[in-house]
Coordinates of C-alpha atoms in Angstrom, one line a residue:
Chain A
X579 CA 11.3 -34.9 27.7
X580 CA 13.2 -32.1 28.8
X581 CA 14.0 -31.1 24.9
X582 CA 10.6 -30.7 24.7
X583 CA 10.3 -28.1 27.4
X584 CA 12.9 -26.6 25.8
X585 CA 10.8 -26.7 22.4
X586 CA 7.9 -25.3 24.0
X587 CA 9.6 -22.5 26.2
X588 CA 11.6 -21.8 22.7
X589 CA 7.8 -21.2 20.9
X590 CA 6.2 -19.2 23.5
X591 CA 9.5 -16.8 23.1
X592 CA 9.0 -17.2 19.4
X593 CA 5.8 -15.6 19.4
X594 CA 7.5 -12.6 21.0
X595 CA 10.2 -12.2 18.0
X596 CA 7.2 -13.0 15.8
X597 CA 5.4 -10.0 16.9
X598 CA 8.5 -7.8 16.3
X599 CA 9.7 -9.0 13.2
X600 CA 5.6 -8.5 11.9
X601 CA 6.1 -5.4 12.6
X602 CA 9.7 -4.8 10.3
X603 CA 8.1 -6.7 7.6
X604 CA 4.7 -5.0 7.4
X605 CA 6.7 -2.2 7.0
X606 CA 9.0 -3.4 4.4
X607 CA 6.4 -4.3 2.5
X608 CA 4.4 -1.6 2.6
X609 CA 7.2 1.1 1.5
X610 CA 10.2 -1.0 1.2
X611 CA 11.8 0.7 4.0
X612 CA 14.3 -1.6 6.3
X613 CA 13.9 -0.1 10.0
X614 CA 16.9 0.1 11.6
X615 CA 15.0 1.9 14.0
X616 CA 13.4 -0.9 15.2
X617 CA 15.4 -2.4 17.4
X618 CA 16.0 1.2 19.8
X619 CA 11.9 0.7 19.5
X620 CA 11.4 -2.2 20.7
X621 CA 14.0 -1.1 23.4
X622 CA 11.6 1.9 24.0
X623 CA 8.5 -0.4 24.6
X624 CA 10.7 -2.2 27.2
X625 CA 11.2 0.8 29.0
X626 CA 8.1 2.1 28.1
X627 CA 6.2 -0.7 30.7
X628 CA 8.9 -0.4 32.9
X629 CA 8.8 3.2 33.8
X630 CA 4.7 3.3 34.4
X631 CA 5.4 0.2 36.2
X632 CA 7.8 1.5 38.6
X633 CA 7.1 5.0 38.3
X634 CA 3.4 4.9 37.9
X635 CA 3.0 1.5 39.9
X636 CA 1.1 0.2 36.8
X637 CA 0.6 -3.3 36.6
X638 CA 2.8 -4.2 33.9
X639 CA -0.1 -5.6 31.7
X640 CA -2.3 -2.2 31.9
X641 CA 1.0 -0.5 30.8
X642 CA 1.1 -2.5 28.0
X643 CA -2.4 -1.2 26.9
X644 CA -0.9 2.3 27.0
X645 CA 2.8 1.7 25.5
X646 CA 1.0 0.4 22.4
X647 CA -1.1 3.5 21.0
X648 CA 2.3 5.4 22.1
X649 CA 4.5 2.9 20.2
X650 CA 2.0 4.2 17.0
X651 CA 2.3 7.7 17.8
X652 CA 5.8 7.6 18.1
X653 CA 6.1 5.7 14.5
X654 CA 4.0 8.1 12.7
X655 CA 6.1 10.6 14.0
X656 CA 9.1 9.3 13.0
X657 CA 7.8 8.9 9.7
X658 CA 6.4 12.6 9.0
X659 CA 10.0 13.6 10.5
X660 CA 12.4 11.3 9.0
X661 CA 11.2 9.3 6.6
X662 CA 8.8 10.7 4.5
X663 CA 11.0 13.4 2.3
X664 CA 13.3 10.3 1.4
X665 CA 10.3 7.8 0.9
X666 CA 11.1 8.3 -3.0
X667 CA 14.5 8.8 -2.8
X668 CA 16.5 5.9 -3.3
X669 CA 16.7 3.1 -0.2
X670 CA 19.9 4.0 1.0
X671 CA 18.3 7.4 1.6
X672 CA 15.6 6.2 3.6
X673 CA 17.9 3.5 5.0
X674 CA 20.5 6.3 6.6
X675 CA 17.1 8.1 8.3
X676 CA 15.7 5.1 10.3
X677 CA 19.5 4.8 11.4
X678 CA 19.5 8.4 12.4
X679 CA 16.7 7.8 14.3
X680 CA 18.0 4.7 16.1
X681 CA 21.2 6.6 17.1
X682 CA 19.3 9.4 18.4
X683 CA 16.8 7.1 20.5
X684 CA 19.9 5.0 21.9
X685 CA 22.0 8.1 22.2
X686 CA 19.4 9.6 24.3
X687 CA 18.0 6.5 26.1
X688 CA 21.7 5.7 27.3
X689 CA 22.1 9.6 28.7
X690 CA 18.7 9.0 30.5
X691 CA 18.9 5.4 31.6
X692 CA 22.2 4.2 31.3
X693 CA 23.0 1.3 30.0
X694 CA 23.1 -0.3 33.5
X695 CA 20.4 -3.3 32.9
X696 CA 16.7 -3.0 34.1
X697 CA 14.4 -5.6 34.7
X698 CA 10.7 -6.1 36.4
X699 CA 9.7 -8.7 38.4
X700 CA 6.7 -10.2 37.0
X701 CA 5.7 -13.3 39.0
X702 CA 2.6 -15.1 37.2
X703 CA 3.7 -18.7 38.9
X704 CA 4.0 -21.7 36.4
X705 CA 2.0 -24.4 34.9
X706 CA 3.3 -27.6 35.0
X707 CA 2.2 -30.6 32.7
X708 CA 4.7 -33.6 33.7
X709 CA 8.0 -33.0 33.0
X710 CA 7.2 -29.6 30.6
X711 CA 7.3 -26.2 33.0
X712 CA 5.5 -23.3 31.3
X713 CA 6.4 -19.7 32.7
X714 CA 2.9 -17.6 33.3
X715 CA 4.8 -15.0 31.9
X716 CA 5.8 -16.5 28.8
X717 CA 2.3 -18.1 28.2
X718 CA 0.8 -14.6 28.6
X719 CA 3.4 -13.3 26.2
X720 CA 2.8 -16.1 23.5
X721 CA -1.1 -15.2 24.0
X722 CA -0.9 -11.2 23.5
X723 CA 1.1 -11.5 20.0
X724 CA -1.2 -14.4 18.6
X725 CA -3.9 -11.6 20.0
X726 CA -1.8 -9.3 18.7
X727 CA -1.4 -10.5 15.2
X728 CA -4.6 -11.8 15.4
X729 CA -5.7 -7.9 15.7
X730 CA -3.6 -6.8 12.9
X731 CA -5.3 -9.7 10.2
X732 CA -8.5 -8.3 11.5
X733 CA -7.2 -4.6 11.0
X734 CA -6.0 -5.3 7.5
X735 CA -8.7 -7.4 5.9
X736 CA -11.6 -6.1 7.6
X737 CA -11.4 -2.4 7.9
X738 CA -11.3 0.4 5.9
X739 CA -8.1 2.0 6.8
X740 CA -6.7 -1.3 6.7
X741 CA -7.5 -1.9 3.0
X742 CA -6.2 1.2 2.7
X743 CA -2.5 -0.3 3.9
X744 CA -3.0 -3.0 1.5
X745 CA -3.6 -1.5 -1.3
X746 CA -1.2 1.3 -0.9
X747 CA 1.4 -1.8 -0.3
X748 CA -0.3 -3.2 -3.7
X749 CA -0.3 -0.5 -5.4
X750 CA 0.7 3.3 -4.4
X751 CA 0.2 5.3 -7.5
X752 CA -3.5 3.4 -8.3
X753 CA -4.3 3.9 -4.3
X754 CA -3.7 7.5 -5.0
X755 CA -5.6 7.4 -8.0
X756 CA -8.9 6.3 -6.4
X757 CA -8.8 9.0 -3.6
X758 CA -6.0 7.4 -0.9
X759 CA -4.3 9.9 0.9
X760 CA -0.8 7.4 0.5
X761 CA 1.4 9.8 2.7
X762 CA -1.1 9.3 5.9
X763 CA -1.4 5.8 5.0
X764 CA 2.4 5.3 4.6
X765 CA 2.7 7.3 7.8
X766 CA 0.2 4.8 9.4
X767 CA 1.7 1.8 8.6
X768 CA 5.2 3.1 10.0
X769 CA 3.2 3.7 13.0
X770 CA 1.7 -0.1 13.3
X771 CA 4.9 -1.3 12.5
X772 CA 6.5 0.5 15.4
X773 CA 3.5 -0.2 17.5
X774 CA 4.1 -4.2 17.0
X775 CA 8.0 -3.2 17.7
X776 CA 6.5 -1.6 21.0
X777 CA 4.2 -4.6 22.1
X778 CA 7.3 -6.8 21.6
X779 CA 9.3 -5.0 23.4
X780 CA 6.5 -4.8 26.2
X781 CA 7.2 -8.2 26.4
X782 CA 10.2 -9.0 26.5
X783 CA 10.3 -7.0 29.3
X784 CA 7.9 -9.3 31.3
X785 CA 10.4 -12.2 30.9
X786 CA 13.9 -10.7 29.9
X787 CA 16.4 -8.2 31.5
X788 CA 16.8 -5.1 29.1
X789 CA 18.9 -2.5 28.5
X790 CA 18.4 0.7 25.7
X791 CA 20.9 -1.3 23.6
X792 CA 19.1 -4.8 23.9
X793 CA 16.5 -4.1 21.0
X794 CA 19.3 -4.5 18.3
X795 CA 19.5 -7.9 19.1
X796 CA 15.7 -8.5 18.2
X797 CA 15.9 -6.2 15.6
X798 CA 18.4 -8.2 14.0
X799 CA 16.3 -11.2 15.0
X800 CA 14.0 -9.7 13.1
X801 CA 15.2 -9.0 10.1
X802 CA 16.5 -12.6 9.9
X803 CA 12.9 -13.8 10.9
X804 CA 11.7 -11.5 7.9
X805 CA 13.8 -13.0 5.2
X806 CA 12.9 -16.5 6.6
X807 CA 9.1 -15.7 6.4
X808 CA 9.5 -13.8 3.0
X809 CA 9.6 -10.2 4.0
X810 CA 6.3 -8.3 3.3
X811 CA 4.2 -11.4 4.3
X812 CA 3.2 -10.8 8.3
X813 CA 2.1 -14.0 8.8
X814 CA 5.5 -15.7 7.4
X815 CA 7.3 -13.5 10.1
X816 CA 5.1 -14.7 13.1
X817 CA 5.7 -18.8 11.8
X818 CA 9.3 -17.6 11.2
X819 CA 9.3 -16.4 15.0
X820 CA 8.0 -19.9 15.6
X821 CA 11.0 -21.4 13.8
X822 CA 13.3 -19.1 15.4
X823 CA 12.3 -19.3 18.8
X824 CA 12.2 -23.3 18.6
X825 CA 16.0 -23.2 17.6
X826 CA 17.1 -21.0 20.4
X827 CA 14.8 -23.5 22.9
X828 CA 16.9 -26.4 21.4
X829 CA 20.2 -25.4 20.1
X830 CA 21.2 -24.8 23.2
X831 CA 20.8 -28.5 24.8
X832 CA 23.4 -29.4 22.8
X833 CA 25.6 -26.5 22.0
X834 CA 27.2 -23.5 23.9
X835 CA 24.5 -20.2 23.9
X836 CA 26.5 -18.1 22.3
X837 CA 26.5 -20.4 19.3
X838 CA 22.9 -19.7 18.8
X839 CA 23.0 -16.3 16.8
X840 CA 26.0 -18.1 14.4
X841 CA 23.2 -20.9 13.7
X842 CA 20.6 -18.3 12.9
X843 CA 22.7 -16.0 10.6
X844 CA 24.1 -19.1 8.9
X845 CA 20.2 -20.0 8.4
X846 CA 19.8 -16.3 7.0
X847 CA 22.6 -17.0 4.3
X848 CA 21.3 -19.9 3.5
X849 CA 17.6 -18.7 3.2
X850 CA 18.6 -15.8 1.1
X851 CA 21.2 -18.4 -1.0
X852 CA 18.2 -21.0 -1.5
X853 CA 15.3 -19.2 -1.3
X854 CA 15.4 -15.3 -1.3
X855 CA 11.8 -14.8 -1.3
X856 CA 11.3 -16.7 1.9
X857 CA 10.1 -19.8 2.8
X858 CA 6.1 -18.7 2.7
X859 CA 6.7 -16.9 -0.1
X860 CA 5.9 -12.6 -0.6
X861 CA 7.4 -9.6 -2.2
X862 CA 11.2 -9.9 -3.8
Chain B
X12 CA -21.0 24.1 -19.2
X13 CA -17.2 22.8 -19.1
X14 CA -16.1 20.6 -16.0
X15 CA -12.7 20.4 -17.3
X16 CA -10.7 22.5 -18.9
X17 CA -6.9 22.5 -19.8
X18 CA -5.3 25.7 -20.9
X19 CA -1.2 25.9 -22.6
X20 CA -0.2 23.3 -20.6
X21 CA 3.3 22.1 -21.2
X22 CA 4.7 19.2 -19.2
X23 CA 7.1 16.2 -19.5
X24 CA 9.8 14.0 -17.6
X25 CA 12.6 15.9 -16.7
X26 CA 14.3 17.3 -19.2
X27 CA 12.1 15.7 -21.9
X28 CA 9.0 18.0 -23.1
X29 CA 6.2 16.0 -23.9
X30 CA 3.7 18.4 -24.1
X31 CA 3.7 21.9 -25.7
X32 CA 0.6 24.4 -25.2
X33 CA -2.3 22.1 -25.3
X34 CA -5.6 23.5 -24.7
X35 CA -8.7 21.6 -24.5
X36 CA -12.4 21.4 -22.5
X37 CA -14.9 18.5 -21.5
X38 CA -18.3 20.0 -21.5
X39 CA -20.4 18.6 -19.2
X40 CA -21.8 15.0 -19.8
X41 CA -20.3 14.4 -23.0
X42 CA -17.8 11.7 -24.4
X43 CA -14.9 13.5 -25.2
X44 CA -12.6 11.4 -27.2
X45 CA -8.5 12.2 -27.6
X46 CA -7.0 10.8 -30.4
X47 CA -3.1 10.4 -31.7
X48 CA -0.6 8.1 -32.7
X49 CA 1.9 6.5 -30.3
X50 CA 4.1 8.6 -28.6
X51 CA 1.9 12.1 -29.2
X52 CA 1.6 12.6 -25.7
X53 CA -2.1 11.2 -24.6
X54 CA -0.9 9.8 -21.7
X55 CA 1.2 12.3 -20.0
X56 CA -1.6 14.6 -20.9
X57 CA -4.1 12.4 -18.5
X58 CA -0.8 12.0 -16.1
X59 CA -0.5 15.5 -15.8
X60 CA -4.4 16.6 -15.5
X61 CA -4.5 14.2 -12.9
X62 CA -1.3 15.5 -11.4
X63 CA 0.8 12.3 -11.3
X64 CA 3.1 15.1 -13.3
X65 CA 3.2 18.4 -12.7
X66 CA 2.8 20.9 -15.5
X67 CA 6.0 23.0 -15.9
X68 CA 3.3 26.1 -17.2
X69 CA -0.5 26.3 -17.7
X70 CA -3.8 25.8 -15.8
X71 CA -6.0 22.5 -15.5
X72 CA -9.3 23.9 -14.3
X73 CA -12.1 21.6 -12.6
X74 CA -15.4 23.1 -12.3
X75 CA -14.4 26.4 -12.6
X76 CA -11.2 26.1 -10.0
X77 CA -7.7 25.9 -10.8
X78 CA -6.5 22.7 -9.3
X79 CA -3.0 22.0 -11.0
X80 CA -1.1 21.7 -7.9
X81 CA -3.1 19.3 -6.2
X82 CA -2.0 15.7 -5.8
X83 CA -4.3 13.2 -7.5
X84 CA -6.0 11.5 -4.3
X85 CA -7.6 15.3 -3.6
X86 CA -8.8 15.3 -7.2
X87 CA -10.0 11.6 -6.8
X88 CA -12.0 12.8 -4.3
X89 CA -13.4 15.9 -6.0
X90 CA -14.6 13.2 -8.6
X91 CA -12.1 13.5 -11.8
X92 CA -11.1 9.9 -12.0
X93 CA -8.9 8.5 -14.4
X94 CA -8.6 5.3 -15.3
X95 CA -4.8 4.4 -16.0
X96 CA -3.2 2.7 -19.2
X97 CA -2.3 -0.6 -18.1
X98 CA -5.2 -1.0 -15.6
X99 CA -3.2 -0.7 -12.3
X100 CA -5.4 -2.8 -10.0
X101 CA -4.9 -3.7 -6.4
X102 CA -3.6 -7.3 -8.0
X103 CA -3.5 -9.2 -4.6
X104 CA -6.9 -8.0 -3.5
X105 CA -10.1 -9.3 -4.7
X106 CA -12.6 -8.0 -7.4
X107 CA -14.5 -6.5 -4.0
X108 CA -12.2 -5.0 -2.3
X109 CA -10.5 -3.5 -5.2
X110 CA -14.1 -1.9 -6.3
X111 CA -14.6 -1.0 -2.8
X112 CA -10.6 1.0 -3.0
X113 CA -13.3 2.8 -6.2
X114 CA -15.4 3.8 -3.9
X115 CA -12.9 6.2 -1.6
X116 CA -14.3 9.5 -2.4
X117 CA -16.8 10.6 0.4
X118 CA -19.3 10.9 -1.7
X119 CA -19.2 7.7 -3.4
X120 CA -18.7 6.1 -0.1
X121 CA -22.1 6.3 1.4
X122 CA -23.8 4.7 -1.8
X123 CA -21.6 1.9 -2.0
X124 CA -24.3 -0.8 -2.0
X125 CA -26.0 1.3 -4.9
X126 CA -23.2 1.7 -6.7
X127 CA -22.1 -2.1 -6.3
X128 CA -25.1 -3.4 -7.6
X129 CA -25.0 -0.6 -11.1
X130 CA -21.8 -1.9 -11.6
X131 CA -22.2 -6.0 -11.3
X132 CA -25.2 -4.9 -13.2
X133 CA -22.9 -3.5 -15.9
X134 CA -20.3 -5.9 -15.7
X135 CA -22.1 -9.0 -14.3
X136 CA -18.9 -11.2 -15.0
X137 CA -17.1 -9.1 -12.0
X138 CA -20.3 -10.5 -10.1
X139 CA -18.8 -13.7 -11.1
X140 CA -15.6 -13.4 -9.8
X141 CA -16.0 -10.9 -7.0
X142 CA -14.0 -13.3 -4.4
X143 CA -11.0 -13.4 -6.9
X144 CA -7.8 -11.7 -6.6
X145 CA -8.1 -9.0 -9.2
X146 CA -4.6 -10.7 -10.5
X147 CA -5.9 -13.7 -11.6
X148 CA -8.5 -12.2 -13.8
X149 CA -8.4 -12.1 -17.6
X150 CA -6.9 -9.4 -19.6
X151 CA -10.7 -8.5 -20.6
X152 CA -12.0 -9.0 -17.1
X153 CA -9.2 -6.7 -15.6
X154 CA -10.0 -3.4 -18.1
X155 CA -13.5 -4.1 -17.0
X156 CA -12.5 -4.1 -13.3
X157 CA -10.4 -1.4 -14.1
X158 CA -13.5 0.8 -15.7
X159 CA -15.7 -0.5 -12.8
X160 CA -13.1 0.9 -10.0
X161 CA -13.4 4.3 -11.7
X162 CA -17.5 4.3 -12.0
X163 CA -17.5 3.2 -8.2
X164 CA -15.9 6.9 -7.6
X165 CA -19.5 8.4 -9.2
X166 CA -16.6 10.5 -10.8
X167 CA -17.8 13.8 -12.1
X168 CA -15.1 13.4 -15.3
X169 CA -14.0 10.0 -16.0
X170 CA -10.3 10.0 -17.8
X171 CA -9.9 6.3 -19.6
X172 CA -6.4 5.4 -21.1
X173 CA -6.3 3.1 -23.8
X174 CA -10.1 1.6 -23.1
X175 CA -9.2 -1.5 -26.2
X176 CA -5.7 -2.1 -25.5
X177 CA -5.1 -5.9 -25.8
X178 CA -8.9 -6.1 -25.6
X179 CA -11.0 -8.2 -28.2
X180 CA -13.0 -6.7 -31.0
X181 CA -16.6 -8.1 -28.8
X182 CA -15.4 -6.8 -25.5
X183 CA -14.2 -3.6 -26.7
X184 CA -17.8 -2.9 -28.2
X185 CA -19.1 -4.4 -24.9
X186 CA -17.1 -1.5 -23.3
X187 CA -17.9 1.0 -25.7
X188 CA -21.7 0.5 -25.2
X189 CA -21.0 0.5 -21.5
X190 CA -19.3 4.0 -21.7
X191 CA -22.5 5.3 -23.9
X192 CA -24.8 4.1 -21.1
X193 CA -22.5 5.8 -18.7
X194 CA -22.4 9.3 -20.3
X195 CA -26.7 9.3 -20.6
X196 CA -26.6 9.0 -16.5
X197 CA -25.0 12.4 -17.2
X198 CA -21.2 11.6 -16.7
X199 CA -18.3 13.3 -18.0
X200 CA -16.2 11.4 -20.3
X201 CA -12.7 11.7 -21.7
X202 CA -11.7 8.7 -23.4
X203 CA -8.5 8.2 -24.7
X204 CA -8.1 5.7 -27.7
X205 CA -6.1 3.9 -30.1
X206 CA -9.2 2.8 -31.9
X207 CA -9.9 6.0 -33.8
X208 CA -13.2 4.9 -35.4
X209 CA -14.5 3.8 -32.7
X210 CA -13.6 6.5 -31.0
X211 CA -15.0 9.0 -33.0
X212 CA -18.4 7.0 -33.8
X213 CA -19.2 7.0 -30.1
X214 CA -18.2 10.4 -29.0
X215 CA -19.3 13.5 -29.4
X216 CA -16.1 15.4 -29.6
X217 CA -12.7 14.9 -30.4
X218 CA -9.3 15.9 -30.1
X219 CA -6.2 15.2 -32.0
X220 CA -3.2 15.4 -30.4
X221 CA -0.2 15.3 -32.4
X222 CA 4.2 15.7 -31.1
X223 CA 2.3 16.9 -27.7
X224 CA 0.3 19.2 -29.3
X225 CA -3.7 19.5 -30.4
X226 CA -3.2 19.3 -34.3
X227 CA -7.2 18.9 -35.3
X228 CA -10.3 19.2 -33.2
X229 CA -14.0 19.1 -33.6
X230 CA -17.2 17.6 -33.5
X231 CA -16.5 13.8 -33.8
X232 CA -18.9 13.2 -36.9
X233 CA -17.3 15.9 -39.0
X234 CA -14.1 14.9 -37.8
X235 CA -14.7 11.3 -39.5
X236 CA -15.3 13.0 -42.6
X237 CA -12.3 15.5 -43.0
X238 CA -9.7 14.4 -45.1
X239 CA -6.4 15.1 -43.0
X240 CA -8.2 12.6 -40.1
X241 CA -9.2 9.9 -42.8
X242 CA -5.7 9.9 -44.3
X243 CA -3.4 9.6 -41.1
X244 CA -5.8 7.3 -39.1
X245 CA -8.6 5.6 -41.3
X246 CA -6.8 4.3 -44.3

């Protein structure tokens, strides 16, 4: 019984990664850039909530609401900066600009908030059903990315700028070809992508202590969540978040903690080893 | 009058010229067709009036402006469409979606309904299949999407490349009739084909492009009858 609390506190946090490693795959796949910005993102929507939260007094919830539309600002500016005079160079190009980005954020974030660790105290009780305890903050968490992901499917498949992604991600020459601006839709999709890093990151901070250096560890969670879910397919990196969160629920009931990231990168050799393209399948 | 008009242009890949000095015009609602063996230069001409290459010298003038520095999705939505040689569809999107991608242009957007229905009408096999992903289609079914896409734009000038590539003898005359019914709504076309009887029976004008330059041109019907044409492409 008490694995399976562990199993479901594991999933609820696995929608969290899920979220976050949506957002480095939808962006993968859209321009076949790898993010290493992500992580110092995801750090950023951390302290994003916990600055209007202390600062502002925001309820951490309504801050949220704003750190998300900043999180897509801040990515479409990244990309018009950075990234879009090396989006046809080759990937190592594009590759050394999102890590220029992500030791500029972390370079600045540590001058301005140290690295001493932050956290907010969100109390949102528990639910208890027998023996399994669920966190109110975890639930809540768990809900906003299905909501969240749940928002993005909707963008995608039922708007016009979404289609727009798509078939830029399809196709960039024949979107531009029918009359798609691909450089604003490029630039949009950096911007979800960074938005989803944001939310994550949002979060995390409900639940997690954070410093400006903690989003590596997601981002690298993510990337391995990515692979696992076949990078370029959103919905393989939320059930990939799934299967990554369950692991760091159980692994730990019967090993050490800090054998948890050796399990999951051995899983990531082995993924790429057996079945590159991921387990649910999308772009090679 | 002449939508389109190309004048010396000389382009290519790098340090490869493909092109060298051609000159040519559409005149308004006619089926222009562009002729030339393999390798003459047909497609980077299309390539580079649509500005998926830029010309190293010369003009490509739409409707009376110069427009050869802008990038294709502004001509797109200006209305000169092309339709590109190996079809380029949105391959994991369905037959609906990808004709509604067709229909970016502002001014094709608001008469997308209108425009749908002309088009299953044309094509009522893409009625057929319009919940498919354009990838799973046929060979025959994809140059039709492909052709559809473009008409969704209500392009002004409609570029095709290679129309009966890979295509069957009964669907290429399908298509043909299809561009014929097309060009009496009063659309520009520039059709560029392998098939050069065909080609010439259905258009009104032609051009013969030869080592990236216009070696012939003329009125299609006397081009079918001059000797130099019969000899090199309708032995």
């Amino acid at each position: 019984m008490q694995l399976f609390a562990f199993l479901i506190d594991g999933l609820l946090i696995g929608f969290v990664y899920g979220i976050a490693a949506m957002g480095m795959t939808l962006i993968w796949g859209v321009m076949n850039v790898i993010n290493l910005a992500h992580g110092p993102i995801i750090a950023l929507g951390c302290f994003g909530v916990y600055l209007l939260a202390t600062q502002l007094g925001l309820h951490p919830y309504l801050a949220l609401l704003i750190v998300a539309p900043l999180g897509l600002v801040a990515g479409m500016l990244f990309y018009r900066l950075a990234i879009q005079r090396v989006i046809d160079a080759p990937r190592l190009s594009s590759l050394l600009a999102t890590f220029a980005i992500n030791m500029i954020v972390i370079g600045l974030g540590t001058a301005a908030f140290s690295t001493n660790p932050r956290a907010l105290d969100v109390q949102l009780g528990s639910l208890s059903f027998g023996p399994v305890t669920i966190l109110g903050t975890r639930l809540v968490a768990a809900l906003a990315s299905i909501a969240t992901a749940a928002g993005l499917y909707w963008f995608l498949y039922h708007t016009r700028p979404g289609k727009y992604v798509r078939a830029v991600t399809n196709n960039r020459a024949a979107a531009e070809l029918v009359g798609i601006p691909s450089q604003q839709v490029l630039a949009l999709s950096f911007g979800l992508g960074c938005m989803l890093a944001a939310v994550s990151g949002a979060l995390i901070a409900t639940f997690f202590p954070f410093t400006i250096l903690s989003g590596d560890v997601y981002q690298q969670k993510s990337f391995v969540i990515g692979v696992m879910g076949g990078l370029g397919h959103p919905l393989g990196a939320l059930l990939g978040g799934l299967i990554l969160g369950m692991m760091e629920g159980l692994l730990p009931a019967f090993l050490p903690t800090t054998w948890v990231p050796v399990f999951e990168f051995v899983l990531f050799v082995i993924i790429l080893l057996v079945r590159p393209a991921g387990l649910f399948g999308g772009k090679k | 009058m002449k939508i389109l008009e190309v004048q010396d242009l000389h382009s290519g890949y790098g340090e490869v010229r493909i092109l060298w000095g051609v000159t040519l015009a559409l005149q308004e609602a006619h089926l222009t067709a562009l002729v030339g063996s393999n390798g003459s230069g047909k497609t980077t001409l299309l390539r580079t009036i649509m500005g998926q290459v830029r010309p190293e010298q010369g003009v490509v003038k739409f409707m009376g402006a110069d427009v050869s520095a802008m990038p294709p999705y502004s001509k797109a939505a200006q209305g000169l469409i092309l339709v590109p040689e190996g079809r380029q569809l949105f391959t994991d999107m369905s037959v609906a979606e990808n004709l509604e991608m067709g229909a970016t242009p502002a001014r094709a957007r608001s008469h997308l309904a209108r425009n749908l229905e002309r088009v299953y009408e044309l094509f009522p096999r893409l009625k057929e299949r319009r919940s498919q992903k354009a990838g799973t289609l046929s060979g025959g079914e994809q140059q039709m999407l492909a052709v559809a896409r473009g008409v969704m734009a209500e392009p002004r000038v409609l570029m095709i490349d290679e129309l009966s590539l890979g295509l069957s003898p009964a669907l290429t005359l399908t298509l043909f009739k299809t561009l014929t019914r097309l060009k009496e709504t009063g659309m520009t076309i520039l059709l560029v084909e392998q098939n050069v009887q065909m080609a010439l029976a259905i258009s009104d004008y032609a051009y013969v492009l030869a080592q990236g330059r216009i070696d012939l041109e003329g009125p299609s019907r006397e081009l079918i009858q001059n000797g130099q044409v019969r000899a090199a492409y309708l032995a």
